mmCIF file of C-alpha atoms in Angstrom:
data_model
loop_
_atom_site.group_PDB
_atom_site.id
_atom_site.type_symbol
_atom_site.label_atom_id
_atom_site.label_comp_id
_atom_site.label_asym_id
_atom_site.label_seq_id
_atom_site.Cartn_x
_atom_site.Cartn_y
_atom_site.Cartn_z
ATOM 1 C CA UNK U 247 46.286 42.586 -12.728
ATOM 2 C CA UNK U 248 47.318 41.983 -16.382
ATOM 3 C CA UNK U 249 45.023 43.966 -17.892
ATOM 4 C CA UNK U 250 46.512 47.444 -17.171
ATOM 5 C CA UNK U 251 49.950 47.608 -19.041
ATOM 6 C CA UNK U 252 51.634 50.394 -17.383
ATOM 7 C CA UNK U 253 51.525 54.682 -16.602
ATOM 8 C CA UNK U 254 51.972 56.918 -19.091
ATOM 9 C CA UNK U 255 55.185 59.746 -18.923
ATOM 10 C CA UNK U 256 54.332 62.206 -21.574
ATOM 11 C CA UNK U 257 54.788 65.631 -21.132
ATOM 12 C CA UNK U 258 50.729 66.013 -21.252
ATOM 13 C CA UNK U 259 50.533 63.218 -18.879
ATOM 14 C CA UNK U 260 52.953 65.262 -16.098
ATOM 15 C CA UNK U 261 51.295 68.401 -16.764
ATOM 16 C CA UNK U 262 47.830 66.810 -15.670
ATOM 17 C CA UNK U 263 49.836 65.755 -12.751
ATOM 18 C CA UNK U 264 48.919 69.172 -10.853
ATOM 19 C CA UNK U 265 45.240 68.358 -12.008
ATOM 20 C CA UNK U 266 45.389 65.086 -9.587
ATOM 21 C CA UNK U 267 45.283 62.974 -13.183
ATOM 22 C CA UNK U 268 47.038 60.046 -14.105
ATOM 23 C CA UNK U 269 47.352 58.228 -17.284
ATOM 24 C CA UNK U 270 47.675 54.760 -17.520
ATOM 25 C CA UNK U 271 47.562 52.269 -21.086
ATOM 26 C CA UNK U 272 45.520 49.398 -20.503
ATOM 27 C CA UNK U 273 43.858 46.323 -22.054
ATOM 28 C CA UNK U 274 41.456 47.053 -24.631
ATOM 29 C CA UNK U 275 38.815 44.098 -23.633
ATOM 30 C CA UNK U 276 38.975 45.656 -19.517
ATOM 31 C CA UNK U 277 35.415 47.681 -18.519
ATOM 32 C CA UNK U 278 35.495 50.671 -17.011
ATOM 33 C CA UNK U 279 34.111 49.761 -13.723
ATOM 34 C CA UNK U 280 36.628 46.890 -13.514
ATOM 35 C CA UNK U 281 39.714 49.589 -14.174
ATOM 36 C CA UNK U 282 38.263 51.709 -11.373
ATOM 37 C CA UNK U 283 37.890 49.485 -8.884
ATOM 38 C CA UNK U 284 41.482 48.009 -9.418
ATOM 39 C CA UNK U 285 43.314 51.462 -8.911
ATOM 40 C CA UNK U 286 40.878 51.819 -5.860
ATOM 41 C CA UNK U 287 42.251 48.395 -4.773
ATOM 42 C CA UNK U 288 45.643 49.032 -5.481
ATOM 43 C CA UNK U 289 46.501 52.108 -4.909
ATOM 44 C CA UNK U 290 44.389 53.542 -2.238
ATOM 45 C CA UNK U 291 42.962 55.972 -3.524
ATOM 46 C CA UNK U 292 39.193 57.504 -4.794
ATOM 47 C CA UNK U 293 38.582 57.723 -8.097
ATOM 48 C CA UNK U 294 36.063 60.581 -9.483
ATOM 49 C CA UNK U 295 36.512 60.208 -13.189
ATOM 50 C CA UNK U 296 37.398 58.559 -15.787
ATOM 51 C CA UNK U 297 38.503 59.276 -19.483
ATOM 52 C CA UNK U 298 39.747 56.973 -22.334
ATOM 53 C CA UNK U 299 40.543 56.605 -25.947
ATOM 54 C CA UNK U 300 41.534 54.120 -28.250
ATOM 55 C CA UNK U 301 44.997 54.570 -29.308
ATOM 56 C CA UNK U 302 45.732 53.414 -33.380
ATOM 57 C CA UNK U 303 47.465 49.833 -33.151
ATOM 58 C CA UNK U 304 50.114 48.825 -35.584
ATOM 59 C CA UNK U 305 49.277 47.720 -39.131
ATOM 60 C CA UNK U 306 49.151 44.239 -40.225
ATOM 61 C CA UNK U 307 49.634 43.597 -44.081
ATOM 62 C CA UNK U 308 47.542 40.579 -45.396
ATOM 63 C CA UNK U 309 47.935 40.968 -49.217
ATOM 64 C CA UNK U 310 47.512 43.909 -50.044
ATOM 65 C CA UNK U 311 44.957 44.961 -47.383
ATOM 66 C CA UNK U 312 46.133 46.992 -44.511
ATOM 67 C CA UNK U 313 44.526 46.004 -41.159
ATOM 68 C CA UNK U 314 44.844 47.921 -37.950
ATOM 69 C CA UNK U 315 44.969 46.300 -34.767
ATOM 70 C CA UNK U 316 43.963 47.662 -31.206
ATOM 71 C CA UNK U 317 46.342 46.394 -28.629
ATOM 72 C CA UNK U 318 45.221 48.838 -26.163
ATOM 73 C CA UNK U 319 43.328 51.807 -24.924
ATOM 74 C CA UNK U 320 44.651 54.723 -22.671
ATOM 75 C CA UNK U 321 42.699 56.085 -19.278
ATOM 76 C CA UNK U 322 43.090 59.276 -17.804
ATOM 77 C CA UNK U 323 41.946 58.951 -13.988
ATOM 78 C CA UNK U 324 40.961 62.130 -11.886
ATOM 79 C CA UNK U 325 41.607 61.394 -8.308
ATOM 80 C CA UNK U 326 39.126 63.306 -5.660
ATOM 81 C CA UNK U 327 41.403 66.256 -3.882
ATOM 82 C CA UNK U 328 43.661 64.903 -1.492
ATOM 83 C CA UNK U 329 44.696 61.616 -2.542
ATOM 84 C CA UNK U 330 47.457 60.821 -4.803
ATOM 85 C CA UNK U 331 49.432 58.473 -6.164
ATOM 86 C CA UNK U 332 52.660 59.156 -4.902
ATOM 87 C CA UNK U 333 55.205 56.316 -6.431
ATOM 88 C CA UNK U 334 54.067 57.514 -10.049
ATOM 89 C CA UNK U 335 54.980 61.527 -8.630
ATOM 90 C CA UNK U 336 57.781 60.971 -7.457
ATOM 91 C CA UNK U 337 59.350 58.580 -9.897
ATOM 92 C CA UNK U 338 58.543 61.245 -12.752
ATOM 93 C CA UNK U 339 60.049 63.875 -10.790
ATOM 94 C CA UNK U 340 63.242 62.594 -10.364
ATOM 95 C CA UNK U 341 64.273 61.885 -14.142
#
């Protein structure tokens, strides 16, 4: 799946770890049904929730107008209890 970039390792992102919550940047064009059903695919899991905001893109100069681009959006996913998704855990863990 191109559309979702990669997860997020911020140290707001591995606190809402214990929350069963994982943060990943994606496309900006992707639905939200489309973005669940993928990490239901992929990883196994259930997915209860779903947040998201637009991140500020770089800024293109044309003249002397500033433009803003959005490259891509971030999701925060709440898993039900019980599932996980454990290469993300334990990959974060160890560094």
């Amino acid at each position: 799946m191109d559309g979702i970039k990669y997860a997020v390792f911020t140290n707001k992102s591995i606190q809402l770890f214990e929350k069963n919550q994982y943060t990943f940047n994606v496309e900006s064009g992707l639905t939200r049904t489309e973005i669940k059903q993928w990490v239901e695919l992929f990883f196994g899991v259930k997915v209860i929730a779903m947040n998201s905001h637009r991140l500020p893109g770089k800024g293109k100069r044309t003249g002397r107008i500033m433009e803003h681009i959005m490259h891509y959006r971030r999701m925060i996913i709440t898993l039900q209890p019980g599932y996980s998704i454990l290469p993300l855990r334990k990959r974060n863990l160890n560094t």
